[in-house]
Amino acid sequence: MKILVIEDERKLGRFIKQGLEQNGHVADLTHSGSEGLDQLAGGLYDLVLLDLMLPGQTGFEVLKNLRAFGLTVPVMILSALSDPATVVQGLDLGAVDYLRKPFDFDELLARIRILQRRTTTSDNVVLRVADLEMRLISHEVIKGGISLNLTNREFALLELLLRRAGQLITKNEIAEKVWSADYDMGSNVIEVHIYQLRKKLDASGIAGLIETQVGRGYRLKTP
Amino acid sequence: MKILVIEDERKLGRFIKQGLEQNGHVADLTHSGSEGLDQLAGGLYDLVLLDLMLPGQTGFEVLKNLRAFGLTVPVMILSALSDPATVVQGLDLGAVDYLRKPFDFDELLARIRILQRRTTTSDNVVLRVADLEMRLISHEVIKGGISLNLTNREFALLELLLRRAGQLITKNEIAEKVWSADYDMGSNVIEVHIYQLRKKLDASGIAGLIETQVGRGYRLKTP
DNA sequence: CTTCGATAACCAGAATTTTCATGAAAAACG
DNA sequence: CGTTTTTCATGAAAATTCTGGTTATCGAAG
């Protein structure tokens, strides 16, 4: 998951970021609400961990502004404020969870897993290799925040390679899965599409991802 | 919501049941795991509140059996066991939340509201993206104070796009959801309506909100 | 290490598919 | 009925996919 941590206390923030990253998440850290909103505006976070006591805008204000802006990203509140009234307020403002500080890190991870379970109903919704991300539902391919504009064929082709990253995919298999049964052997469509795809990947700064195995097929290199 | 409370301590159970009912829920109470499973097997519950320390089967066992039985009803654990390891175990077994006893009743209600929010999307009476606001109840679409005059079809179409803003909506899905089952493949009604809708949005100064994904469908751009 | 046939990369349009845009017909509504 | 909304039909425009040819690269045999 790509997670934004909004926490003004530097040491704690770094600790959380590090812990998340050690557990396979991608985490960014900001120290104030307005900074956080800017980051989120650029989009593409799966979760926000929000402290309530922030300088300037309070966490609640951040949450409100977020929603007013039309962002639907899930927000989990982490706060030392533990009185029920505050918890209720936070949850009713649209937070998906409220974890009292000090919290156990494993519990945080477990609660994040719940969200994951919920958002990515079947785990094959997002394919990832290096910093290339393919979202099957929204039909987007994203590299470093910018989405590259693939055609249907290119998308299907990359999906096949991505699903079996590291493995050799024969041309026969590509023909079968990306083109329908009525595939004209003796055409060079596959090569041409590989070429187009590579060109678009190159333009996004991901060169050499697709490897050619002469006489056999193609393989997507894993890092 | 229809809620099943599995709690062996009679007094606490009655208290919870009563509190839920006073807040508009329908609550049933059982005192053991096996009883609870029987109830759930027959039933249409929206939520289970599960104590962990039960006579006979423990709460965890109940949870496991429940899932083994194919029931997907959300379970919220209420327990005096507050150590992180137990919490994590509970969450990883598939509980949607874990509330430590003693708990504040308002917090319980708020956490139930979260689940409600999630399952019944319909209570989302106002959809918003950027400065465009759709009020489902009054059937209005407003941009900067002025409401744009959409027809029913246009409204339904925009609603679908808005509900899943940022995601690709395929034409099949549009046909299914905005037109009924009897839609004629090979007609261009969808395109025409997208065109009309775009024209009205443009006229209100919101150009380029609906993105077309050639060969797939449409997508409402989030800021 | 060189040569040669096979294979793939690359490129420029042509062919095809999909979407846009529009006016007019049909249907629904009051 | 007259008005509004929805659908149909159509050609233009845009995007995608495919084709055919040339050049580059690979890999085995000499």
XYZ file of C-alpha atoms (C1' of nucleotides) in Angstrom, chain B residues 171 195 198 212 215 218, chain C residues 18-23:
12
model
C -19.474 0.697 -21.706
C -21.595 14.029 -25.561
C -20.039 16.902 -21.600
C -12.655 8.718 -22.754
C -12.022 0.869 -26.698
C -15.070 6.439 -19.693
C -13.982 3.624 -32.329
C -15.648 7.941 -31.008
C -17.446 12.675 -31.907
C -20.705 15.660 -33.423
C -25.109 16.813 -35.292
C -29.679 16.986 -36.985
